[in-house]
Amino acid sequence: MGNAAVVIGGGIGGLAAAIGLRRIGWEATVIERAPRLEDAGAGISLAANGLRALDELGVGAAVREASRGQYSGGTRVPRGGWLARMDGSALERAVGTPIMGIERSTLHRLLRDRLPAEALLIGFEAGPVEQTGTGTVRVRCGERVLNADLVVAADGVGSQVRAHLFPTHPGPVYSGSTVLRAITEKPIDLPNDFELSWGHGEEFGHIALPDGRAEWHAVLNLPSRTRFADPLAELRGRFRTWHSPIPALLDATQAAAVMHHDVNELRTPLPSYTAGRTALLGDAAHAMTPNLGQGACQALEDAVTLAAALATEPTIETALARYDAERRPRSQAVARAARQAGKMGQQLSHPLAVALRNTAMRLTPNRAATHMILRHHAWVPPRLH
């Protein structure tokens, strides 16, 4: 009988981990506490590193077909002036692909469809992870107890498994920013595929989707758990004087479609991504702010790296040691860079600091900005096939 794994969490990282494990011959079962695997969410940007990971998982072609390349756009100020231009063609020449925009629900469905129905246990709370003396890990799932050689904890920023494994770690903290997002109800005429606009402690951005609709997001510096009686009306008021197409994006959105979440992060790095026969993956290991668009990409990198280590190392223990050694430095460096990008971007609110930042960005050559992006995008995955 082959090796068996239990993956706790049915999000992008958990599904990707299960696919990777199955591609190397393991049995992998996903436990998801939600009553159904809803294809929910707004849009997501996938950079070259995430797309390469999807290629190794056998899903890359389908994801590209369902995505739209982000070739034109950049960063602007509220009145519409440009701080920096994005050159998707330059990215494509450098790393083989521009950033691709896709509905999160579509990505989730494409991953889920790669797994057999019996591998998905939906609507169950995963019980405590118990390491036995025989190398077996036990996980309660409803009335059942699952025995496995490995547990992959992909249970998100509020990971209960992480809290159990590292009880002295402070856990996630509020970043200072809250985000509202949605997808427009209908196609909208956009001058650019991708834009970010920075005010004083405020950001509005969009990505174009393949069917002509757009995902937009608004990030605000606010106290945690701030909520609005009418989020769409609140945003219309805040951004009414900002440049086109921001008002049009809000007007093309149904009020019920707007989602609102605080941005929480693991500001204190974990000392390890593994403990015994348990591996942490995705936000459970390195929840980061979204300022570099790398959260999902890093989870996909985790999934491929873990599967490759298990496929090539002589023991599970050495494979987990390799996974930690390869993933922890890189993902924590990306998390630090994302936090810094937020501090110098959306979160910056003092007028003088904003003016200095804007001047510096206008003076930075586009090729220098592209080079900075490539530091994170130019990752080459280990082979799974």
PDB file of C-alpha atoms in Angstrom, residues 208-357:
ATOM      1  CA  ALA A 208      -9.600  42.672 -16.533  1.00  0.00           C
ATOM      2  CA  LEU A 209     -11.153  39.219 -16.887  1.00  0.00           C
ATOM      3  CA  PRO A 210     -11.516  37.159 -20.078  1.00  0.00           C
ATOM      4  CA  ASP A 211     -15.238  37.823 -20.580  1.00  0.00           C
ATOM      5  CA  GLY A 212     -14.906  41.603 -20.358  1.00  0.00           C
ATOM      6  CA  ARG A 213     -15.945  41.909 -16.740  1.00  0.00           C
ATOM      7  CA  ALA A 214     -13.443  43.175 -14.198  1.00  0.00           C
ATOM      8  CA  GLU A 215     -12.413  42.439 -10.654  1.00  0.00           C
ATOM      9  CA  TRP A 216     -11.861  45.527  -8.535  1.00  0.00           C
ATOM     10  CA  HIS A 217     -10.635  46.052  -5.025  1.00  0.00           C
ATOM     11  CA  ALA A 218     -10.464  48.963  -2.619  1.00  0.00           C
ATOM     12  CA  VAL A 219      -7.975  48.888   0.264  1.00  0.00           C
ATOM     13  CA  LEU A 220      -8.413  51.336   3.148  1.00  0.00           C
ATOM     14  CA  ASN A 221      -6.481  52.203   6.298  1.00  0.00           C
ATOM     15  CA  LEU A 222      -9.116  51.626   8.978  1.00  0.00           C
ATOM     16  CA  PRO A 223      -9.410  50.071  12.438  1.00  0.00           C
ATOM     17  CA  SER A 224      -9.921  46.318  12.348  1.00  0.00           C
ATOM     18  CA  ARG A 225     -13.487  45.020  12.092  1.00  0.00           C
ATOM     19  CA  THR A 226     -14.748  48.289  10.604  1.00  0.00           C
ATOM     20  CA  ARG A 227     -17.836  47.533   8.532  1.00  0.00           C
ATOM     21  CA  PHE A 228     -20.280  49.671   6.541  1.00  0.00           C
ATOM     22  CA  ALA A 229     -24.063  49.494   6.384  1.00  0.00           C
ATOM     23  CA  ASP A 230     -23.864  50.007   2.615  1.00  0.00           C
ATOM     24  CA  PRO A 231     -20.335  49.161   1.427  1.00  0.00           C
ATOM     25  CA  LEU A 232     -20.936  50.095  -2.207  1.00  0.00           C
ATOM     26  CA  ALA A 233     -22.381  53.490  -1.284  1.00  0.00           C
ATOM     27  CA  GLU A 234     -19.426  54.069   1.045  1.00  0.00           C
ATOM     28  CA  LEU A 235     -16.969  53.404  -1.762  1.00  0.00           C
ATOM     29  CA  ARG A 236     -18.870  55.571  -4.222  1.00  0.00           C
ATOM     30  CA  GLY A 237     -18.544  58.418  -1.774  1.00  0.00           C
ATOM     31  CA  ARG A 238     -14.855  57.839  -1.100  1.00  0.00           C
ATOM     32  CA  PHE A 239     -13.850  57.456  -4.747  1.00  0.00           C
ATOM     33  CA  ARG A 240     -16.346  59.723  -6.507  1.00  0.00           C
ATOM     34  CA  THR A 241     -13.640  62.194  -7.601  1.00  0.00           C
ATOM     35  CA  TRP A 242     -11.071  59.577  -8.631  1.00  0.00           C
ATOM     36  CA  HIS A 243     -10.221  59.047 -12.262  1.00  0.00           C
ATOM     37  CA  SER A 244     -12.072  56.907 -14.781  1.00  0.00           C
ATOM     38  CA  PRO A 245     -12.887  54.021 -14.864  1.00  0.00           C
ATOM     39  CA  ILE A 246     -13.181  53.813 -11.052  1.00  0.00           C
ATOM     40  CA  PRO A 247     -16.712  55.281 -10.754  1.00  0.00           C
ATOM     41  CA  ALA A 248     -17.836  53.149 -13.699  1.00  0.00           C
ATOM     42  CA  LEU A 249     -16.490  49.984 -12.076  1.00  0.00           C
ATOM     43  CA  LEU A 250     -18.484  50.686  -8.928  1.00  0.00           C
ATOM     44  CA  ASP A 251     -21.607  51.515 -10.948  1.00  0.00           C
ATOM     45  CA  ALA A 252     -21.299  48.194 -12.794  1.00  0.00           C
ATOM     46  CA  THR A 253     -21.318  46.233  -9.522  1.00  0.00           C
ATOM     47  CA  GLN A 254     -24.224  44.742  -7.590  1.00  0.00           C
ATOM     48  CA  ALA A 255     -24.258  45.671  -3.900  1.00  0.00           C
ATOM     49  CA  ALA A 256     -24.651  42.017  -2.891  1.00  0.00           C
ATOM     50  CA  ALA A 257     -21.437  41.109  -4.726  1.00  0.00           C
ATOM     51  CA  VAL A 258     -19.168  43.230  -2.523  1.00  0.00           C
ATOM     52  CA  MET A 259     -17.023  41.259  -0.067  1.00  0.00           C
ATOM     53  CA  HIS A 260     -15.227  42.873   2.862  1.00  0.00           C
ATOM     54  CA  HIS A 261     -12.302  41.326   4.744  1.00  0.00           C
ATOM     55  CA  ASP A 262      -9.629  42.624   7.045  1.00  0.00           C
ATOM     56  CA  VAL A 263      -6.074  41.910   5.901  1.00  0.00           C
ATOM     57  CA  ASN A 264      -4.337  39.781   8.530  1.00  0.00           C
ATOM     58  CA  GLU A 265      -0.766  38.535   8.286  1.00  0.00           C
ATOM     59  CA  LEU A 266       1.802  36.422  10.104  1.00  0.00           C
ATOM     60  CA  ARG A 267       4.084  39.297  10.993  1.00  0.00           C
ATOM     61  CA  THR A 268       6.188  37.107  13.280  1.00  0.00           C
ATOM     62  CA  PRO A 269       7.814  34.420  11.089  1.00  0.00           C
ATOM     63  CA  LEU A 270       7.380  30.809  12.101  1.00  0.00           C
ATOM     64  CA  PRO A 271      10.522  28.981  13.265  1.00  0.00           C
ATOM     65  CA  SER A 272       9.597  26.001  11.091  1.00  0.00           C
ATOM     66  CA  TYR A 273       6.965  24.950   8.563  1.00  0.00           C
ATOM     67  CA  THR A 274       6.986  21.380   9.860  1.00  0.00           C
ATOM     68  CA  ALA A 275       6.540  19.540  13.137  1.00  0.00           C
ATOM     69  CA  GLY A 276       6.746  15.767  13.254  1.00  0.00           C
ATOM     70  CA  ARG A 277       4.735  14.423  10.312  1.00  0.00           C
ATOM     71  CA  THR A 278       2.818  17.676   9.785  1.00  0.00           C
ATOM     72  CA  ALA A 279       3.641  20.337   7.193  1.00  0.00           C
ATOM     73  CA  LEU A 280       2.155  23.834   7.134  1.00  0.00           C
ATOM     74  CA  LEU A 281       1.331  25.242   3.706  1.00  0.00           C
ATOM     75  CA  GLY A 282       0.049  28.507   2.239  1.00  0.00           C
ATOM     76  CA  ASP A 283      -1.464  31.095   4.564  1.00  0.00           C
ATOM     77  CA  ALA A 284      -1.169  28.695   7.499  1.00  0.00           C
ATOM     78  CA  ALA A 285       2.609  28.975   7.095  1.00  0.00           C
ATOM     79  CA  HIS A 286       3.189  32.489   5.771  1.00  0.00           C
ATOM     80  CA  ALA A 287       0.025  34.599   5.474  1.00  0.00           C
ATOM     81  CA  MET A 288       1.125  37.837   3.834  1.00  0.00           C
ATOM     82  CA  THR A 289      -0.392  41.122   2.734  1.00  0.00           C
ATOM     83  CA  PRO A 290      -1.638  41.185  -0.865  1.00  0.00           C
ATOM     84  CA  ASN A 291       0.566  44.060  -2.024  1.00  0.00           C
ATOM     85  CA  LEU A 292       2.698  41.899  -4.340  1.00  0.00           C
ATOM     86  CA  GLY A 293      -0.121  39.601  -5.465  1.00  0.00           C
ATOM     87  CA  GLN A 294       1.928  36.615  -4.286  1.00  0.00           C
ATOM     88  CA  GLY A 295      -0.253  34.907  -1.673  1.00  0.00           C
ATOM     89  CA  ALA A 296      -1.735  32.224  -3.921  1.00  0.00           C
ATOM     90  CA  CYS A 297       1.477  31.903  -5.937  1.00  0.00           C
ATOM     91  CA  GLN A 298       3.472  31.132  -2.803  1.00  0.00           C
ATOM     92  CA  ALA A 299       0.927  28.486  -1.757  1.00  0.00           C
ATOM     93  CA  LEU A 300       1.244  26.885  -5.194  1.00  0.00           C
ATOM     94  CA  GLU A 301       5.028  26.917  -4.860  1.00  0.00           C
ATOM     95  CA  ASP A 302       4.640  25.206  -1.474  1.00  0.00           C
ATOM     96  CA  ALA A 303       2.484  22.451  -2.958  1.00  0.00           C
ATOM     97  CA  VAL A 304       4.905  21.588  -5.762  1.00  0.00           C
ATOM     98  CA  THR A 305       7.992  21.806  -3.536  1.00  0.00           C
ATOM     99  CA  LEU A 306       6.446  19.509  -0.930  1.00  0.00           C
ATOM    100  CA  ALA A 307       5.434  16.906  -3.505  1.00  0.00           C
ATOM    101  CA  ALA A 308       8.847  16.982  -5.177  1.00  0.00           C
ATOM    102  CA  ALA A 309      10.639  16.521  -1.860  1.00  0.00           C
ATOM    103  CA  LEU A 310       8.442  13.562  -0.936  1.00  0.00           C
ATOM    104  CA  ALA A 311       9.007  12.019  -4.367  1.00  0.00           C
ATOM    105  CA  THR A 312      12.800  12.170  -4.218  1.00  0.00           C
ATOM    106  CA  GLU A 313      13.932  12.059  -0.581  1.00  0.00           C
ATOM    107  CA  PRO A 314      14.564   8.674   1.060  1.00  0.00           C
ATOM    108  CA  THR A 315      12.280   9.333   4.055  1.00  0.00           C
ATOM    109  CA  ILE A 316       9.334  11.517   4.930  1.00  0.00           C
ATOM    110  CA  GLU A 317      11.427  13.161   7.633  1.00  0.00           C
ATOM    111  CA  THR A 318      14.170  14.196   5.216  1.00  0.00           C
ATOM    112  CA  ALA A 319      11.562  15.344   2.716  1.00  0.00           C
ATOM    113  CA  LEU A 320       9.930  17.602   5.305  1.00  0.00           C
ATOM    114  CA  ALA A 321      13.312  18.982   6.328  1.00  0.00           C
ATOM    115  CA  ARG A 322      14.019  19.823   2.687  1.00  0.00           C
ATOM    116  CA  TYR A 323      10.567  21.392   2.256  1.00  0.00           C
ATOM    117  CA  ASP A 324      11.165  23.646   5.247  1.00  0.00           C
ATOM    118  CA  ALA A 325      14.696  24.556   4.135  1.00  0.00           C
ATOM    119  CA  GLU A 326      13.517  25.488   0.625  1.00  0.00           C
ATOM    120  CA  ARG A 327      10.225  27.184   1.353  1.00  0.00           C
ATOM    121  CA  ARG A 328      10.677  29.071   4.593  1.00  0.00           C
ATOM    122  CA  PRO A 329      13.427  31.500   3.514  1.00  0.00           C
ATOM    123  CA  ARG A 330      11.801  32.336   0.182  1.00  0.00           C
ATOM    124  CA  SER A 331       8.207  32.705   1.336  1.00  0.00           C
ATOM    125  CA  GLN A 332       9.167  34.737   4.390  1.00  0.00           C
ATOM    126  CA  ALA A 333      11.286  37.027   2.210  1.00  0.00           C
ATOM    127  CA  VAL A 334       8.310  37.533  -0.116  1.00  0.00           C
ATOM    128  CA  ALA A 335       6.107  38.273   2.906  1.00  0.00           C
ATOM    129  CA  ARG A 336       8.558  40.916   4.130  1.00  0.00           C
ATOM    130  CA  ALA A 337       8.693  42.472   0.674  1.00  0.00           C
ATOM    131  CA  ALA A 338       4.887  42.523   0.473  1.00  0.00           C
ATOM    132  CA  ARG A 339       4.651  44.245   3.855  1.00  0.00           C
ATOM    133  CA  GLN A 340       7.217  46.845   2.786  1.00  0.00           C
ATOM    134  CA  ALA A 341       5.389  47.401  -0.503  1.00  0.00           C
ATOM    135  CA  GLY A 342       2.222  48.106   1.436  1.00  0.00           C
ATOM    136  CA  LYS A 343       3.945  50.570   3.745  1.00  0.00           C
ATOM    137  CA  MET A 344       5.380  52.473   0.799  1.00  0.00           C
ATOM    138  CA  GLY A 345       2.246  52.105  -1.310  1.00  0.00           C
ATOM    139  CA  GLN A 346      -1.358  51.898  -0.165  1.00  0.00           C
ATOM    140  CA  GLN A 347      -0.729  52.452   3.554  1.00  0.00           C
ATOM    141  CA  LEU A 348       1.300  55.639   3.099  1.00  0.00           C
ATOM    142  CA  SER A 349      -0.898  58.553   4.200  1.00  0.00           C
ATOM    143  CA  HIS A 350       1.233  61.545   5.265  1.00  0.00           C
ATOM    144  CA  PRO A 351       1.038  64.145   2.442  1.00  0.00           C
ATOM    145  CA  LEU A 352       4.788  64.809   2.381  1.00  0.00           C
ATOM    146  CA  ALA A 353       5.648  61.121   2.385  1.00  0.00           C
ATOM    147  CA  VAL A 354       3.128  60.479  -0.397  1.00  0.00           C
ATOM    148  CA  ALA A 355       4.593  63.322  -2.475  1.00  0.00           C
ATOM    149  CA  LEU A 356       8.154  62.007  -2.027  1.00  0.00           C
ATOM    150  CA  ARG A 357       7.083  58.464  -2.914  1.00  0.00           C
TER     151      ARG A 357
END
